[in-house]
Amino acid sequence: MSSLIERALAGQPVPRPPVWFMRQAGRYMKEYRELRAKVSFLKLCGDADLACQVTLQPVERFRVDAAIVFSDILPVLEAIGREIRFDKGHGPRVLEPVRSASDAASLRRPDVADALPVVPETIRRFRSARPQTPILGFAGAPFTLLCYLVQGSGSRNWEHVKALLWSEPTTADHILSLLADVVGDYLQSQIDAGAVAVQIFDTWAGILSPEDWRRWSLPYVQRALGRCSGAPRIYYTKDSAPYLDHLTQTGADAISIDWRVDIAQARQVFGPTIPVQGNLDPVALFAPPDEIRRRVRRIIQAAGPRGHVFNLGHGVLPTTPIEGVEAMIDEVHQTRWPET
Ligand code: CP3
């Protein structure tokens, strides 16, 4: 019998939805903070043994129904030739942002097996340590990776990114094609290592108008997803609402939505064959447990008995109270759909 999450992602009947959540291994957990006091974030991402330990932390503490391999979306930028840093309090930085055709010419097309070996290795280790727990793989979407590569850091307006799209579209297309191919091969390497599903994070797609999203994000998600198969592929975007009608065109097998969309409406728009993941507001975890439980039940009822994976609408925040996380998971675990 396959796991709950595999069944939910296949649209098969389940007694209750599976639950995992974005950033489930991270700073809101004491175990994670203790390890991070000794080891830098990039070291955690670069060492399969440490990454496997961190991947296990939320699985052991909360009995989530799936693990997500511990890493980040940005090591892909290192693989194409840019150094990255995570400075305390500043978020990620790309040391030499790419803002022109000549900058772009210095990027390389790596062999993914050589350049990005840690995540598949972490997945293999996790599977031998915890064969009964399914593990998910992931990568950043080409457009979201382009955002960091060109802007050089997180940003409110991403002006360098939009300037490149609109003043040097050929250069932007060239970089996005490179990213799509690397991301596609990287996801395939994670499926081959045993990931039961993979998620493509398009966190910053929401900065684009619907027309620009169709021009600059959609084709490259299609291209990346077209290069991998053998397990369900989930597309996540924060600010999903403006593109709701178009999300199934990505070719993804399931869609992960943020909290600003009604999950019942999303299901109606996507149709019965596309499983949906989401969509509790991460800030709801700061509410009293009864309020969290009420919101969890509401989402589960609105999503319906088939094809729903319970998740947050974005990553869990570092200051989140553990009791909130426990209430959410417990409420999902107590759900019982009548047998169909
Ligand atoms: O979900 C998981 O548990 C797997 C691990 C994971 C991390 N980052 C760990 C992380 C995943 C799937 C990501 C994805 C990621 N990384 C995204 C897409 C999803 C999203 O959250 O929108 C993005 C945009 C990034 C880039 C990134 N990494 C930023 C902007 C930051 C700094 C902001 C912050 O939260 O501090 C990171 C750092 C990061 N990635 C941390 C973790 C646990 C914190 C690092 C630390 O320990 O200091």
PDB file of C-alpha atoms in Angstrom, residues 42-326:
ATOM      1  CA  LEU A  42      25.541  26.591   3.673  1.00  0.00           C
ATOM      2  CA  LYS A  43      27.482  23.853   5.454  1.00  0.00           C
ATOM      3  CA  LEU A  44      24.163  22.202   6.400  1.00  0.00           C
ATOM      4  CA  CYS A  45      23.101  22.361   2.754  1.00  0.00           C
ATOM      5  CA  GLY A  46      26.459  21.062   1.537  1.00  0.00           C
ATOM      6  CA  ASP A  47      26.778  17.967   3.727  1.00  0.00           C
ATOM      7  CA  ALA A  48      24.423  15.048   3.087  1.00  0.00           C
ATOM      8  CA  ASP A  49      24.888  13.633   6.570  1.00  0.00           C
ATOM      9  CA  LEU A  50      23.969  16.916   8.316  1.00  0.00           C
ATOM     10  CA  ALA A  51      21.191  17.662   5.803  1.00  0.00           C
ATOM     11  CA  CYS A  52      19.722  14.217   6.496  1.00  0.00           C
ATOM     12  CA  GLN A  53      19.780  14.873  10.258  1.00  0.00           C
ATOM     13  CA  VAL A  54      17.905  18.150   9.763  1.00  0.00           C
ATOM     14  CA  THR A  55      15.419  16.552   7.350  1.00  0.00           C
ATOM     15  CA  LEU A  56      14.612  14.056  10.099  1.00  0.00           C
ATOM     16  CA  GLN A  57      14.008  16.658  12.835  1.00  0.00           C
ATOM     17  CA  PRO A  58      10.358  17.550  12.070  1.00  0.00           C
ATOM     18  CA  VAL A  59       9.574  13.951  11.096  1.00  0.00           C
ATOM     19  CA  GLU A  60      10.650  12.714  14.506  1.00  0.00           C
ATOM     20  CA  ARG A  61       9.123  15.523  16.482  1.00  0.00           C
ATOM     21  CA  PHE A  62       5.708  15.935  14.797  1.00  0.00           C
ATOM     22  CA  ARG A  63       5.083  12.790  12.760  1.00  0.00           C
ATOM     23  CA  VAL A  64       4.403  14.770   9.608  1.00  0.00           C
ATOM     24  CA  ASP A  65       3.302  12.505   6.771  1.00  0.00           C
ATOM     25  CA  ALA A  66       6.221  13.418   4.520  1.00  0.00           C
ATOM     26  CA  ALA A  67       9.703  14.847   4.800  1.00  0.00           C
ATOM     27  CA  ILE A  68      11.091  17.483   2.452  1.00  0.00           C
ATOM     28  CA  VAL A  69      14.775  17.176   1.760  1.00  0.00           C
ATOM     29  CA  PHE A  70      16.711  19.882   3.583  1.00  0.00           C
ATOM     30  CA  SER A  71      18.492  22.294   1.259  1.00  0.00           C
ATOM     31  CA  ASP A  72      17.706  25.619  -0.391  1.00  0.00           C
ATOM     32  CA  ILE A  73      16.751  26.769  -3.874  1.00  0.00           C
ATOM     33  CA  LEU A  74      19.964  28.763  -4.332  1.00  0.00           C
ATOM     34  CA  PRO A  75      22.674  26.049  -4.649  1.00  0.00           C
ATOM     35  CA  VAL A  76      21.496  25.813  -8.286  1.00  0.00           C
ATOM     36  CA  LEU A  77      22.958  29.296  -8.799  1.00  0.00           C
ATOM     37  CA  GLU A  78      26.314  28.055  -7.508  1.00  0.00           C
ATOM     38  CA  ALA A  79      26.091  25.188  -9.966  1.00  0.00           C
ATOM     39  CA  ILE A  80      25.769  27.620 -12.888  1.00  0.00           C
ATOM     40  CA  GLY A  81      28.704  29.685 -11.667  1.00  0.00           C
ATOM     41  CA  ARG A  82      27.727  32.259  -9.048  1.00  0.00           C
ATOM     42  CA  GLU A  83      28.856  32.339  -5.442  1.00  0.00           C
ATOM     43  CA  ILE A  84      26.089  32.762  -2.844  1.00  0.00           C
ATOM     44  CA  ARG A  85      26.160  33.877   0.796  1.00  0.00           C
ATOM     45  CA  PHE A  86      23.687  33.785   3.646  1.00  0.00           C
ATOM     46  CA  ASP A  87      24.655  36.572   6.044  1.00  0.00           C
ATOM     47  CA  LYS A  88      22.959  36.700   9.403  1.00  0.00           C
ATOM     48  CA  GLY A  89      19.867  38.893   9.244  1.00  0.00           C
ATOM     49  CA  HIS A  90      20.304  39.699   5.536  1.00  0.00           C
ATOM     50  CA  GLY A  91      18.928  36.681   3.728  1.00  0.00           C
ATOM     51  CA  PRO A  92      20.621  35.321   0.624  1.00  0.00           C
ATOM     52  CA  ARG A  93      23.097  37.231  -1.535  1.00  0.00           C
ATOM     53  CA  VAL A  94      24.563  36.531  -4.967  1.00  0.00           C
ATOM     54  CA  LEU A  95      28.039  38.042  -4.982  1.00  0.00           C
ATOM     55  CA  GLU A  96      28.160  38.923  -8.686  1.00  0.00           C
ATOM     56  CA  PRO A  97      24.613  39.477  -9.962  1.00  0.00           C
ATOM     57  CA  VAL A  98      23.965  38.872 -13.650  1.00  0.00           C
ATOM     58  CA  ARG A  99      22.613  42.004 -15.334  1.00  0.00           C
ATOM     59  CA  SER A 100      23.881  42.016 -18.927  1.00  0.00           C
ATOM     60  CA  ALA A 101      24.597  39.779 -21.884  1.00  0.00           C
ATOM     61  CA  SER A 102      28.296  39.693 -21.012  1.00  0.00           C
ATOM     62  CA  ASP A 103      27.543  38.728 -17.393  1.00  0.00           C
ATOM     63  CA  ALA A 104      25.290  35.964 -18.713  1.00  0.00           C
ATOM     64  CA  ALA A 105      28.046  34.695 -21.004  1.00  0.00           C
ATOM     65  CA  SER A 106      30.071  33.723 -17.922  1.00  0.00           C
ATOM     66  CA  LEU A 107      27.383  31.298 -16.691  1.00  0.00           C
ATOM     67  CA  ARG A 108      27.958  27.597 -17.284  1.00  0.00           C
ATOM     68  CA  ARG A 109      25.737  24.636 -18.062  1.00  0.00           C
ATOM     69  CA  PRO A 110      26.852  22.026 -15.515  1.00  0.00           C
ATOM     70  CA  ASP A 111      26.351  18.311 -15.474  1.00  0.00           C
ATOM     71  CA  VAL A 112      23.834  18.064 -12.637  1.00  0.00           C
ATOM     72  CA  ALA A 113      25.187  14.773 -11.304  1.00  0.00           C
ATOM     73  CA  ASP A 114      28.607  16.409 -10.777  1.00  0.00           C
ATOM     74  CA  ALA A 115      27.514  19.881  -9.697  1.00  0.00           C
ATOM     75  CA  LEU A 116      24.531  19.068  -7.440  1.00  0.00           C
ATOM     76  CA  PRO A 117      25.194  15.711  -5.764  1.00  0.00           C
ATOM     77  CA  VAL A 118      24.209  16.545  -2.160  1.00  0.00           C
ATOM     78  CA  VAL A 119      20.410  16.579  -2.377  1.00  0.00           C
ATOM     79  CA  PRO A 120      20.047  13.219  -4.161  1.00  0.00           C
ATOM     80  CA  GLU A 121      22.556  11.757  -1.711  1.00  0.00           C
ATOM     81  CA  THR A 122      20.549  13.179   1.219  1.00  0.00           C
ATOM     82  CA  ILE A 123      17.391  11.596  -0.201  1.00  0.00           C
ATOM     83  CA  ARG A 124      19.127   8.205  -0.447  1.00  0.00           C
ATOM     84  CA  ARG A 125      20.389   8.459   3.135  1.00  0.00           C
ATOM     85  CA  PHE A 126      17.003   9.502   4.430  1.00  0.00           C
ATOM     86  CA  ARG A 127      15.370   6.557   2.699  1.00  0.00           C
ATOM     87  CA  SER A 128      17.700   4.075   4.286  1.00  0.00           C
ATOM     88  CA  ALA A 129      17.318   5.741   7.714  1.00  0.00           C
ATOM     89  CA  ARG A 130      13.515   6.052   7.506  1.00  0.00           C
ATOM     90  CA  PRO A 131      12.149   3.791   4.762  1.00  0.00           C
ATOM     91  CA  GLN A 132       8.563   4.167   5.985  1.00  0.00           C
ATOM     92  CA  THR A 133       8.478   7.980   5.589  1.00  0.00           C
ATOM     93  CA  PRO A 134       8.042   9.397   2.078  1.00  0.00           C
ATOM     94  CA  ILE A 135      10.426  12.189   1.110  1.00  0.00           C
ATOM     95  CA  LEU A 136       9.842  15.055  -1.297  1.00  0.00           C
ATOM     96  CA  GLY A 137      12.430  16.749  -3.480  1.00  0.00           C
ATOM     97  CA  PHE A 138      12.326  20.337  -4.720  1.00  0.00           C
ATOM     98  CA  ALA A 139      13.896  23.108  -6.764  1.00  0.00           C
ATOM     99  CA  GLY A 140      13.283  26.783  -7.388  1.00  0.00           C
ATOM    100  CA  ALA A 141      11.346  27.692 -10.525  1.00  0.00           C
ATOM    101  CA  PRO A 142      13.431  29.301 -13.278  1.00  0.00           C
ATOM    102  CA  PHE A 143      11.834  32.732 -12.840  1.00  0.00           C
ATOM    103  CA  THR A 144      12.264  32.748  -9.049  1.00  0.00           C
ATOM    104  CA  LEU A 145      15.910  31.717  -9.440  1.00  0.00           C
ATOM    105  CA  LEU A 146      16.378  34.461 -12.031  1.00  0.00           C
ATOM    106  CA  CYS A 147      15.079  36.958  -9.464  1.00  0.00           C
ATOM    107  CA  TYR A 148      17.929  36.215  -7.034  1.00  0.00           C
ATOM    108  CA  LEU A 149      20.523  35.823  -9.789  1.00  0.00           C
ATOM    109  CA  VAL A 150      19.787  39.247 -11.299  1.00  0.00           C
ATOM    110  CA  GLN A 151      18.755  41.287  -8.259  1.00  0.00           C
ATOM    111  CA  GLY A 152      21.519  39.777  -6.134  1.00  0.00           C
ATOM    112  CA  SER A 153      19.330  39.543  -3.024  1.00  0.00           C
ATOM    113  CA  GLY A 154      15.712  39.589  -1.931  1.00  0.00           C
ATOM    114  CA  SER A 155      13.907  42.795  -2.887  1.00  0.00           C
ATOM    115  CA  ARG A 156      10.656  44.690  -2.582  1.00  0.00           C
ATOM    116  CA  ASN A 157      10.441  45.810  -6.217  1.00  0.00           C
ATOM    117  CA  TRP A 158      12.954  43.557  -8.040  1.00  0.00           C
ATOM    118  CA  GLU A 159      13.785  46.466 -10.344  1.00  0.00           C
ATOM    119  CA  HIS A 160      16.952  44.926 -11.808  1.00  0.00           C
ATOM    120  CA  VAL A 161      15.009  41.806 -12.727  1.00  0.00           C
ATOM    121  CA  LYS A 162      12.206  43.620 -14.523  1.00  0.00           C
ATOM    122  CA  ALA A 163      14.721  45.951 -16.171  1.00  0.00           C
ATOM    123  CA  LEU A 164      16.512  42.931 -17.650  1.00  0.00           C
ATOM    124  CA  LEU A 165      13.274  41.300 -18.869  1.00  0.00           C
ATOM    125  CA  TRP A 166      12.156  44.444 -20.633  1.00  0.00           C
ATOM    126  CA  SER A 167      15.444  45.841 -21.898  1.00  0.00           C
ATOM    127  CA  GLU A 168      17.356  42.647 -22.732  1.00  0.00           C
ATOM    128  CA  PRO A 169      14.713  39.993 -23.364  1.00  0.00           C
ATOM    129  CA  THR A 170      17.099  37.793 -25.357  1.00  0.00           C
ATOM    130  CA  THR A 171      19.531  37.644 -22.448  1.00  0.00           C
ATOM    131  CA  ALA A 172      16.676  36.904 -20.028  1.00  0.00           C
ATOM    132  CA  ASP A 173      15.414  34.104 -22.270  1.00  0.00           C
ATOM    133  CA  HIS A 174      18.916  32.659 -22.495  1.00  0.00           C
ATOM    134  CA  ILE A 175      19.356  32.562 -18.706  1.00  0.00           C
ATOM    135  CA  LEU A 176      15.847  31.209 -18.118  1.00  0.00           C
ATOM    136  CA  SER A 177      16.449  28.413 -20.644  1.00  0.00           C
ATOM    137  CA  LEU A 178      19.669  27.466 -18.886  1.00  0.00           C
ATOM    138  CA  LEU A 179      17.936  27.498 -15.493  1.00  0.00           C
ATOM    139  CA  ALA A 180      14.994  25.454 -16.801  1.00  0.00           C
ATOM    140  CA  ASP A 181      17.282  22.728 -18.127  1.00  0.00           C
ATOM    141  CA  VAL A 182      19.335  22.547 -14.936  1.00  0.00           C
ATOM    142  CA  VAL A 183      16.209  22.579 -12.739  1.00  0.00           C
ATOM    143  CA  GLY A 184      14.553  19.846 -14.814  1.00  0.00           C
ATOM    144  CA  ASP A 185      17.603  17.580 -14.627  1.00  0.00           C
ATOM    145  CA  TYR A 186      18.028  18.333 -10.921  1.00  0.00           C
ATOM    146  CA  LEU A 187      14.420  17.338 -10.175  1.00  0.00           C
ATOM    147  CA  GLN A 188      14.927  14.152 -12.191  1.00  0.00           C
ATOM    148  CA  SER A 189      18.026  13.305 -10.146  1.00  0.00           C
ATOM    149  CA  GLN A 190      15.906  13.631  -6.989  1.00  0.00           C
ATOM    150  CA  ILE A 191      13.156  11.409  -8.399  1.00  0.00           C
ATOM    151  CA  ASP A 192      15.795   8.865  -9.373  1.00  0.00           C
ATOM    152  CA  ALA A 193      17.131   8.969  -5.793  1.00  0.00           C
ATOM    153  CA  GLY A 194      13.667   8.056  -4.488  1.00  0.00           C
ATOM    154  CA  ALA A 195      11.677  11.270  -3.938  1.00  0.00           C
ATOM    155  CA  VAL A 196       7.959  10.339  -4.035  1.00  0.00           C
ATOM    156  CA  ALA A 197       7.137  13.776  -5.482  1.00  0.00           C
ATOM    157  CA  VAL A 198       8.962  17.007  -6.292  1.00  0.00           C
ATOM    158  CA  GLN A 199       7.893  20.596  -5.787  1.00  0.00           C
ATOM    159  CA  ILE A 200       8.933  23.555  -7.888  1.00  0.00           C
ATOM    160  CA  PHE A 201       8.885  26.786  -5.849  1.00  0.00           C
ATOM    161  CA  ASP A 202       7.878  29.868  -7.855  1.00  0.00           C
ATOM    162  CA  THR A 203       7.811  32.151  -4.839  1.00  0.00           C
ATOM    163  CA  TRP A 204       8.276  35.402  -6.774  1.00  0.00           C
ATOM    164  CA  ALA A 205       6.015  34.698  -9.752  1.00  0.00           C
ATOM    165  CA  GLY A 206       3.498  36.949  -8.016  1.00  0.00           C
ATOM    166  CA  ILE A 207       5.507  40.090  -8.805  1.00  0.00           C
ATOM    167  CA  LEU A 208       4.538  39.690 -12.475  1.00  0.00           C
ATOM    168  CA  SER A 209       1.363  40.800 -14.232  1.00  0.00           C
ATOM    169  CA  PRO A 210      -0.615  37.840 -15.632  1.00  0.00           C
ATOM    170  CA  GLU A 211       0.711  38.689 -19.111  1.00  0.00           C
ATOM    171  CA  ASP A 212       4.318  38.784 -17.903  1.00  0.00           C
ATOM    172  CA  TRP A 213       3.828  35.574 -15.921  1.00  0.00           C
ATOM    173  CA  ARG A 214       2.702  33.834 -19.127  1.00  0.00           C
ATOM    174  CA  ARG A 215       5.733  35.251 -20.956  1.00  0.00           C
ATOM    175  CA  TRP A 216       8.483  34.881 -18.338  1.00  0.00           C
ATOM    176  CA  SER A 217       7.515  32.153 -15.918  1.00  0.00           C
ATOM    177  CA  LEU A 218       5.082  29.713 -17.543  1.00  0.00           C
ATOM    178  CA  PRO A 219       7.158  28.546 -20.562  1.00  0.00           C
ATOM    179  CA  TYR A 220      10.188  27.869 -18.384  1.00  0.00           C
ATOM    180  CA  VAL A 221       8.215  25.939 -15.773  1.00  0.00           C
ATOM    181  CA  GLN A 222       6.839  23.884 -18.670  1.00  0.00           C
ATOM    182  CA  ARG A 223      10.357  23.366 -19.991  1.00  0.00           C
ATOM    183  CA  ALA A 224      11.732  22.287 -16.590  1.00  0.00           C
ATOM    184  CA  LEU A 225       8.803  19.964 -15.869  1.00  0.00           C
ATOM    185  CA  GLY A 226       9.054  18.544 -19.379  1.00  0.00           C
ATOM    186  CA  ARG A 227      12.496  17.208 -18.456  1.00  0.00           C
ATOM    187  CA  CYS A 228      11.381  15.163 -15.466  1.00  0.00           C
ATOM    188  CA  SER A 229       8.933  12.338 -14.937  1.00  0.00           C
ATOM    189  CA  GLY A 230       8.306   9.302 -12.786  1.00  0.00           C
ATOM    190  CA  ALA A 231       6.767  11.043  -9.758  1.00  0.00           C
ATOM    191  CA  PRO A 232       4.121  13.759  -9.267  1.00  0.00           C
ATOM    192  CA  ARG A 233       5.443  17.273  -9.845  1.00  0.00           C
ATOM    193  CA  ILE A 234       3.892  20.049  -7.729  1.00  0.00           C
ATOM    194  CA  TYR A 235       3.926  23.738  -8.735  1.00  0.00           C
ATOM    195  CA  TYR A 236       3.871  26.279  -5.892  1.00  0.00           C
ATOM    196  CA  THR A 237       3.388  29.968  -6.240  1.00  0.00           C
ATOM    197  CA  LYS A 238       2.841  32.578  -3.581  1.00  0.00           C
ATOM    198  CA  ASP A 239       0.190  35.042  -4.798  1.00  0.00           C
ATOM    199  CA  SER A 240      -1.531  32.384  -6.848  1.00  0.00           C
ATOM    200  CA  ALA A 241      -4.778  34.302  -7.319  1.00  0.00           C
ATOM    201  CA  PRO A 242      -4.018  36.391 -10.429  1.00  0.00           C
ATOM    202  CA  TYR A 243      -2.994  33.319 -12.441  1.00  0.00           C
ATOM    203  CA  LEU A 244      -5.458  30.780 -11.076  1.00  0.00           C
ATOM    204  CA  ASP A 245      -6.983  30.102 -14.509  1.00  0.00           C
ATOM    205  CA  HIS A 246      -3.576  29.371 -16.013  1.00  0.00           C
ATOM    206  CA  LEU A 247      -1.792  27.319 -13.371  1.00  0.00           C
ATOM    207  CA  THR A 248      -2.709  23.932 -14.849  1.00  0.00           C
ATOM    208  CA  GLN A 249      -0.974  24.992 -18.093  1.00  0.00           C
ATOM    209  CA  THR A 250       2.346  24.540 -16.281  1.00  0.00           C
ATOM    210  CA  GLY A 251       1.931  20.804 -16.843  1.00  0.00           C
ATOM    211  CA  ALA A 252       2.259  20.202 -13.089  1.00  0.00           C
ATOM    212  CA  ASP A 253       0.490  17.164 -11.660  1.00  0.00           C
ATOM    213  CA  ALA A 254      -0.607  19.070  -8.534  1.00  0.00           C
ATOM    214  CA  ILE A 255      -0.775  22.714  -7.508  1.00  0.00           C
ATOM    215  CA  SER A 256       0.167  24.294  -4.210  1.00  0.00           C
ATOM    216  CA  ILE A 257      -1.628  27.548  -3.393  1.00  0.00           C
ATOM    217  CA  ASP A 258      -1.161  30.331  -0.883  1.00  0.00           C
ATOM    218  CA  TRP A 259      -3.788  31.356   1.667  1.00  0.00           C
ATOM    219  CA  ARG A 260      -5.337  34.196  -0.329  1.00  0.00           C
ATOM    220  CA  VAL A 261      -7.260  31.809  -2.558  1.00  0.00           C
ATOM    221  CA  ASP A 262     -10.306  29.865  -1.404  1.00  0.00           C
ATOM    222  CA  ILE A 263      -9.266  26.240  -1.786  1.00  0.00           C
ATOM    223  CA  ALA A 264     -12.774  25.209  -2.913  1.00  0.00           C
ATOM    224  CA  GLN A 265     -12.609  27.793  -5.682  1.00  0.00           C
ATOM    225  CA  ALA A 266      -9.115  26.642  -6.686  1.00  0.00           C
ATOM    226  CA  ARG A 267     -10.365  23.071  -6.981  1.00  0.00           C
ATOM    227  CA  GLN A 268     -13.216  24.194  -9.154  1.00  0.00           C
ATOM    228  CA  VAL A 269     -10.894  26.130 -11.450  1.00  0.00           C
ATOM    229  CA  PHE A 270      -8.273  23.340 -11.710  1.00  0.00           C
ATOM    230  CA  GLY A 271     -10.813  20.534 -12.181  1.00  0.00           C
ATOM    231  CA  PRO A 272     -11.181  17.184 -10.451  1.00  0.00           C
ATOM    232  CA  THR A 273      -8.003  15.568 -11.778  1.00  0.00           C
ATOM    233  CA  ILE A 274      -5.536  18.076 -10.302  1.00  0.00           C
ATOM    234  CA  PRO A 275      -4.734  17.582  -6.604  1.00  0.00           C
ATOM    235  CA  VAL A 276      -4.329  20.733  -4.545  1.00  0.00           C
ATOM    236  CA  GLN A 277      -1.933  21.447  -1.718  1.00  0.00           C
ATOM    237  CA  GLY A 278      -2.402  24.095   0.963  1.00  0.00           C
ATOM    238  CA  ASN A 279      -3.451  26.462   2.230  1.00  0.00           C
ATOM    239  CA  LEU A 280      -3.360  27.657   5.864  1.00  0.00           C
ATOM    240  CA  ASP A 281      -1.945  31.146   6.428  1.00  0.00           C
ATOM    241  CA  PRO A 282       1.394  30.553   8.254  1.00  0.00           C
ATOM    242  CA  VAL A 283       0.506  33.399  10.621  1.00  0.00           C
ATOM    243  CA  ALA A 284      -2.590  31.452  11.731  1.00  0.00           C
ATOM    244  CA  LEU A 285      -0.160  29.298  13.749  1.00  0.00           C
ATOM    245  CA  PHE A 286       0.202  32.218  16.176  1.00  0.00           C
ATOM    246  CA  ALA A 287      -3.549  32.038  16.969  1.00  0.00           C
ATOM    247  CA  PRO A 288      -5.010  30.103  19.932  1.00  0.00           C
ATOM    248  CA  PRO A 289      -5.149  26.311  19.308  1.00  0.00           C
ATOM    249  CA  ASP A 290      -8.959  26.243  18.988  1.00  0.00           C
ATOM    250  CA  GLU A 291      -8.862  28.890  16.291  1.00  0.00           C
ATOM    251  CA  ILE A 292      -6.095  26.990  14.446  1.00  0.00           C
ATOM    252  CA  ARG A 293      -8.134  23.788  14.627  1.00  0.00           C
ATOM    253  CA  ARG A 294     -11.230  25.545  13.304  1.00  0.00           C
ATOM    254  CA  ARG A 295      -9.276  26.919  10.341  1.00  0.00           C
ATOM    255  CA  VAL A 296      -7.704  23.529   9.605  1.00  0.00           C
ATOM    256  CA  ARG A 297     -11.141  21.870   9.580  1.00  0.00           C
ATOM    257  CA  ARG A 298     -12.525  24.548   7.299  1.00  0.00           C
ATOM    258  CA  ILE A 299      -9.760  24.031   4.731  1.00  0.00           C
ATOM    259  CA  ILE A 300     -10.130  20.240   4.829  1.00  0.00           C
ATOM    260  CA  GLN A 301     -13.893  20.455   4.337  1.00  0.00           C
ATOM    261  CA  ALA A 302     -13.553  22.995   1.514  1.00  0.00           C
ATOM    262  CA  ALA A 303     -10.882  20.896  -0.238  1.00  0.00           C
ATOM    263  CA  GLY A 304     -12.942  17.696  -0.058  1.00  0.00           C
ATOM    264  CA  PRO A 305     -11.974  14.070   0.431  1.00  0.00           C
ATOM    265  CA  ARG A 306      -9.808  13.414  -2.610  1.00  0.00           C
ATOM    266  CA  GLY A 307      -6.673  14.998  -3.963  1.00  0.00           C
ATOM    267  CA  HIS A 308      -5.800  17.267  -1.048  1.00  0.00           C
ATOM    268  CA  VAL A 309      -2.425  17.548   0.678  1.00  0.00           C
ATOM    269  CA  PHE A 310      -2.635  19.748   3.748  1.00  0.00           C
ATOM    270  CA  ASN A 311       0.081  22.432   3.910  1.00  0.00           C
ATOM    271  CA  LEU A 312       0.694  26.046   4.779  1.00  0.00           C
ATOM    272  CA  GLY A 313       0.284  28.690   2.092  1.00  0.00           C
ATOM    273  CA  HIS A 314       3.974  29.613   2.525  1.00  0.00           C
ATOM    274  CA  GLY A 315       6.891  28.674   4.801  1.00  0.00           C
ATOM    275  CA  VAL A 316       6.486  28.435   8.562  1.00  0.00           C
ATOM    276  CA  LEU A 317       7.887  31.584  10.221  1.00  0.00           C
ATOM    277  CA  PRO A 318      10.949  31.331  12.510  1.00  0.00           C
ATOM    278  CA  THR A 319       9.061  32.742  15.541  1.00  0.00           C
ATOM    279  CA  THR A 320       6.114  30.313  15.227  1.00  0.00           C
ATOM    280  CA  PRO A 321       5.041  28.738  18.540  1.00  0.00           C
ATOM    281  CA  ILE A 322       5.513  24.956  18.538  1.00  0.00           C
ATOM    282  CA  GLU A 323       2.035  24.519  20.099  1.00  0.00           C
ATOM    283  CA  GLY A 324       0.488  26.086  17.011  1.00  0.00           C
ATOM    284  CA  VAL A 325       2.282  23.618  14.761  1.00  0.00           C
ATOM    285  CA  GLU A 326       1.206  20.742  17.008  1.00  0.00           C
TER     286      GLU A 326
END
